[in-house]
XYZ file of C-alpha atoms in Angstrom:
374
model
C 142.201 27.053 92.363
C 141.633 30.735 91.653
C 140.770 31.502 88.014
C 140.513 34.790 86.154
C 137.878 34.651 83.390
C 138.027 37.631 81.045
C 134.684 38.201 79.364
C 133.170 36.042 82.089
C 129.808 37.804 81.983
C 129.343 36.978 78.307
C 127.650 34.114 76.492
C 130.418 31.511 76.573
C 132.358 33.036 79.464
C 129.298 32.979 81.698
C 128.844 29.243 81.178
C 132.548 28.703 81.899
C 132.134 30.608 85.161
C 129.101 28.506 86.112
C 131.000 25.255 85.666
C 134.109 26.499 87.467
C 132.031 27.556 90.478
C 130.227 24.199 90.461
C 133.632 22.523 90.720
C 134.642 24.667 93.681
C 136.963 27.143 91.966
C 137.329 30.713 93.166
C 136.504 32.918 90.181
C 137.402 36.499 89.273
C 135.501 37.909 86.284
C 136.861 40.852 84.310
C 134.255 42.212 81.890
C 133.505 45.645 80.482
C 129.747 44.826 80.284
C 129.490 46.944 77.124
C 127.371 44.264 75.424
C 124.898 43.988 78.301
C 121.625 45.857 78.727
C 121.165 44.482 82.262
C 123.454 43.387 85.109
C 124.891 39.924 84.506
C 123.514 36.978 86.458
C 126.675 35.467 87.948
C 126.867 32.792 90.662
C 127.188 33.887 94.271
C 130.752 34.490 95.358
C 132.107 35.502 91.961
C 134.354 38.565 92.154
C 133.162 40.783 89.276
C 135.553 43.513 88.145
C 133.941 45.889 85.619
C 136.736 47.239 83.437
C 138.032 47.326 79.895
C 140.692 44.723 79.114
C 142.948 47.531 77.898
C 142.914 49.134 81.370
C 146.352 48.021 82.530
C 145.817 48.838 86.201
C 142.482 47.016 86.398
C 143.896 43.979 84.602
C 146.935 43.871 86.888
C 144.701 43.932 89.967
C 142.369 41.252 88.623
C 145.254 38.955 87.673
C 147.309 39.644 90.768
C 147.051 36.299 92.546
C 145.209 33.918 90.216
C 146.417 30.398 89.469
C 144.954 30.162 85.962
C 143.489 32.429 83.287
C 140.641 31.727 80.871
C 140.685 34.494 78.259
C 137.251 34.821 76.618
C 136.994 38.593 76.159
C 136.890 39.812 72.554
C 135.008 41.997 70.145
C 133.093 39.507 68.013
C 131.364 39.663 64.638
C 132.734 41.367 61.565
C 131.996 45.027 62.113
C 130.590 47.311 59.449
C 133.572 47.663 57.120
C 137.322 48.202 57.290
C 136.653 51.420 59.150
C 136.288 49.137 62.185
C 139.745 47.620 61.803
C 141.355 49.773 64.482
C 138.606 48.930 66.965
C 138.968 45.187 66.434
C 142.740 45.283 66.656
C 142.585 47.496 69.747
C 140.017 45.368 71.577
C 141.346 41.945 70.606
C 145.063 42.330 69.923
C 145.903 45.158 72.305
C 143.553 43.793 74.952
C 145.294 40.429 74.819
C 148.686 42.119 74.913
C 147.752 44.128 78.029
C 146.603 40.935 79.745
C 149.787 39.067 78.839
C 151.972 41.964 79.982
C 150.211 41.979 83.361
C 150.786 38.234 83.684
C 154.454 38.570 82.702
C 155.061 41.325 85.242
C 153.897 39.047 88.052
C 155.886 36.132 86.556
C 152.758 34.095 85.979
C 153.591 30.591 84.760
C 150.229 28.956 85.418
C 147.629 27.687 83.005
C 146.427 29.987 80.196
C 143.455 29.038 78.011
C 142.405 31.416 75.229
C 139.268 31.475 73.100
C 139.915 31.174 69.389
C 137.578 30.330 66.530
C 136.987 28.228 63.446
C 137.278 31.446 61.430
C 141.071 31.143 61.522
C 140.725 28.374 58.902
C 138.736 30.390 56.360
C 137.227 27.909 53.906
C 137.116 24.271 54.985
C 139.123 21.347 53.634
C 138.271 19.842 50.251
C 139.464 17.116 47.919
C 139.012 16.442 44.219
C 138.663 12.906 42.866
C 141.186 13.820 40.183
C 143.522 16.353 41.774
C 143.482 15.292 45.420
C 143.561 17.862 48.226
C 142.917 21.359 46.888
C 142.146 24.803 48.240
C 139.142 26.243 46.376
C 139.283 29.806 45.186
C 136.592 32.420 45.900
C 133.166 31.574 44.542
C 132.219 33.775 41.606
C 129.188 36.044 41.405
C 128.161 34.305 38.186
C 128.124 30.897 39.870
C 126.273 32.179 42.921
C 123.671 34.009 40.814
C 123.110 30.755 38.929
C 122.645 28.797 42.160
C 125.954 26.963 41.851
C 127.012 27.177 45.466
C 129.503 24.337 45.753
C 133.087 25.520 45.131
C 134.634 23.840 42.081
C 138.115 22.389 41.840
C 140.428 25.275 40.888
C 142.385 22.946 38.576
C 139.840 20.866 36.683
C 136.505 22.454 37.599
C 135.039 19.237 39.041
C 132.826 19.227 42.121
C 134.772 18.861 45.361
C 134.147 16.716 48.405
C 134.431 18.272 51.856
C 136.684 16.795 54.513
C 137.186 17.412 58.199
C 139.523 20.259 59.120
C 142.123 19.381 61.723
C 144.387 21.702 63.655
C 147.253 21.229 61.206
C 145.325 22.952 58.420
C 147.063 26.176 57.386
C 145.346 29.287 58.772
C 143.607 31.485 56.214
C 141.723 34.256 58.029
C 139.280 35.951 55.640
C 138.438 39.043 57.678
C 139.718 41.347 60.397
C 138.012 39.469 63.229
C 139.527 36.183 62.083
C 142.960 37.787 61.839
C 142.694 39.082 65.405
C 141.696 35.646 66.708
C 144.708 34.085 65.023
C 146.920 36.837 66.422
C 145.497 36.150 69.889
C 146.739 32.579 69.493
C 150.175 33.752 68.336
C 150.562 36.190 71.217
C 149.486 33.587 73.768
C 151.839 30.931 72.401
C 154.683 33.459 72.379
C 153.935 34.102 76.056
C 154.065 30.384 76.724
C 157.453 30.017 75.038
C 158.898 32.956 76.985
C 157.583 31.924 80.399
C 157.079 28.174 80.293
C 153.352 28.580 80.925
C 151.079 25.911 79.424
C 148.902 27.598 76.798
C 145.879 26.102 75.057
C 143.883 27.843 72.289
C 140.364 26.482 71.804
C 138.996 26.957 68.291
C 135.243 27.102 68.766
C 132.972 26.042 65.967
C 129.320 27.166 65.762
C 128.366 27.667 69.397
C 124.696 27.900 70.375
C 122.621 27.570 73.504
C 120.947 29.432 76.378
C 121.886 33.076 76.968
C 122.974 33.768 73.401
C 122.503 37.432 72.514
C 119.264 37.861 70.579
C 118.283 40.023 67.622
C 121.834 40.485 66.448
C 123.642 38.855 63.529
C 126.870 39.085 65.505
C 125.568 36.183 67.605
C 125.417 33.614 64.808
C 122.837 31.928 62.692
C 121.149 29.998 65.520
C 120.247 33.238 67.286
C 119.137 34.873 64.027
C 116.758 32.000 63.281
C 115.467 31.853 66.852
C 114.858 35.613 66.947
C 112.935 35.454 63.645
C 110.662 32.728 65.021
C 110.055 34.758 68.187
C 108.833 37.600 65.954
C 106.517 35.211 64.120
C 108.687 35.314 61.004
C 110.071 32.460 58.942
C 113.808 31.836 59.269
C 115.442 32.959 56.014
C 118.000 30.442 54.822
C 120.589 31.693 52.363
C 121.959 29.802 49.357
C 120.252 26.397 49.173
C 120.604 25.667 52.875
C 123.220 22.993 52.242
C 126.100 24.842 53.908
C 127.629 22.460 56.439
C 128.571 23.617 59.919
C 129.423 21.937 63.191
C 127.001 23.130 65.872
C 128.331 22.649 69.390
C 126.353 23.418 72.523
C 127.640 26.125 74.850
C 127.690 23.794 77.854
C 130.018 21.490 75.941
C 132.212 24.459 75.013
C 132.351 25.533 78.656
C 133.284 21.993 79.690
C 136.114 22.001 77.136
C 137.459 25.153 78.788
C 137.311 23.606 82.248
C 139.081 20.487 80.984
C 141.732 22.631 79.313
C 142.284 24.574 82.543
C 142.949 21.295 84.317
C 145.287 19.958 81.638
C 148.949 20.617 81.058
C 148.713 20.228 77.289
C 149.711 23.155 75.056
C 148.536 23.854 71.519
C 145.423 24.592 69.464
C 142.343 22.378 69.622
C 139.055 22.286 67.748
C 136.022 22.417 70.001
C 133.256 20.815 67.968
C 130.628 18.104 68.034
C 132.094 16.125 65.146
C 128.632 15.858 63.555
C 128.050 18.413 60.781
C 124.562 19.591 59.875
C 123.282 21.697 56.981
C 122.063 25.165 57.868
C 118.594 24.209 56.615
C 118.459 21.355 59.139
C 119.082 23.826 61.958
C 116.324 26.151 60.749
C 113.878 23.265 60.278
C 114.619 21.756 63.694
C 114.256 25.114 65.436
C 110.975 25.832 63.676
C 109.573 22.417 64.622
C 110.692 22.778 68.233
C 109.354 26.323 68.549
C 105.784 25.063 68.459
C 102.808 24.184 66.311
C 101.979 26.828 63.767
C 105.477 28.282 63.702
C 106.495 29.429 60.232
C 108.670 27.033 58.275
C 112.061 28.120 56.948
C 112.254 29.856 53.596
C 115.207 29.011 51.355
C 115.909 32.292 49.576
C 118.863 31.568 47.287
C 120.447 34.784 48.542
C 124.115 34.768 49.333
C 126.930 36.787 50.800
C 130.191 37.057 48.966
C 132.912 35.803 51.269
C 130.767 33.275 53.121
C 132.387 29.876 53.113
C 130.464 26.831 51.973
C 131.526 24.063 54.347
C 133.563 24.121 57.560
C 133.550 20.775 59.349
C 135.906 20.133 62.241
C 137.865 17.115 63.313
C 137.334 16.763 67.092
C 139.887 13.987 67.545
C 142.752 15.971 69.020
C 140.634 17.458 71.800
C 139.445 13.951 72.639
C 143.023 12.680 72.753
C 144.524 15.497 74.822
C 141.630 16.734 76.974
C 139.310 13.763 77.014
C 136.690 16.087 75.522
C 133.816 14.867 73.413
C 130.562 16.754 72.982
C 127.691 15.359 75.032
C 124.668 17.430 73.999
C 123.029 15.837 70.923
C 122.000 18.187 68.129
C 118.269 17.377 68.347
C 118.117 17.774 72.127
C 120.228 20.924 72.118
C 118.127 22.606 69.434
C 114.873 21.620 71.169
C 116.136 23.234 74.378
C 117.433 26.297 72.555
C 114.041 26.925 70.966
C 112.696 27.901 74.401
C 115.830 28.844 76.337
C 116.287 32.393 77.673
C 118.363 34.662 75.459
C 120.320 37.716 76.505
C 119.050 41.182 75.685
C 120.195 42.328 72.297
C 123.546 44.006 71.937
C 123.899 47.747 71.437
C 124.799 47.124 67.772
C 121.187 46.267 66.908
C 120.023 44.171 63.964
C 121.594 44.548 60.546
C 119.918 44.137 57.136
C 120.480 40.787 55.460
C 119.684 41.758 51.884
C 118.717 44.816 49.899
C 116.051 44.788 47.225
C 115.130 41.713 45.226
C 118.569 40.685 44.033
C 120.919 38.956 46.467
C 123.420 41.535 47.582
C 126.538 41.095 49.658
C 126.812 43.219 52.761
C 130.315 44.156 53.952
C 129.244 43.331 57.475
C 128.609 39.751 56.412
C 131.805 38.743 54.617
C 133.156 35.625 56.220
C 132.167 32.467 58.022
C 131.125 34.157 61.263
C 128.011 35.318 59.451
C 126.911 31.758 60.124
C 128.041 31.785 63.701
C 131.402 31.296 65.232
C 132.069 32.142 68.833
């Protein structure tokens, strides 16, 4: 099988390429390399094409005779403010459209797997003991300043209980990046309906592991904490550290992609471990694994308006349709990650997390990807 992997030199895409090559696939990688400070370390025999996904000629050549496509390329993170909206839409929406047009022109009806994200859900799923399933409204500044981080029931004000989010939950993208990931899904599924191609969208939850970009908040909270420890600094944990996330190891995410490429099932699937952990647990485990004398996490009480409190995935559908369940346990994965090689930092550089003594929201940090998505 010959597979095109867009973004195949990146964090997740690179692990997908590794596993495809191990299984004997012929792999073409299309990557602009704009987020790399050094040449990518790809397996021998991989056909690397350095080009922007919006370059129609380059995309057409790369996709010319492949049997399957694994679309990982995207601009990630949340940008600086809405001034970045055109860049995100151009890279993610237009880039996907150029890829799909190239596939349509060669009448491609093979397997198409696209990378999506938990951010399409927005806030997680909640229930109230009195009012049942509810969608919490935005958390108020007054509540956050007072340390009341749990979202209340919008009807009666009672504390809510979190529940697992399954793929039938209504999308609620909270930022431009999330909107482009959802649109990537829509475009890909439209392609599938028009051509009969089997299309699978994988909604990654908090991915971590070797070769994450370092020293950049675009990479997610695991990389932020790990980079702080490498500098001899304590990981700074916002709110009270009780925010729940599903941390899934990159090798498991790559395996989900390989399984999806070998499956004929179409639709959206969560890619998650099924075992949520508080953010503070991640920081504590990383600090302990980093070595004796490493600084312990500091819970700051700071917050970012727009961050969601809990996003916990239901992994059942991926197990049913792909046979996928995560294999890397949280403790073992974090212990490995504490000493695993990271990729050189992105050209964006680090961003400030807070200004002054009072917690202050930063427009670059509005949304759940501030705590790590794809």
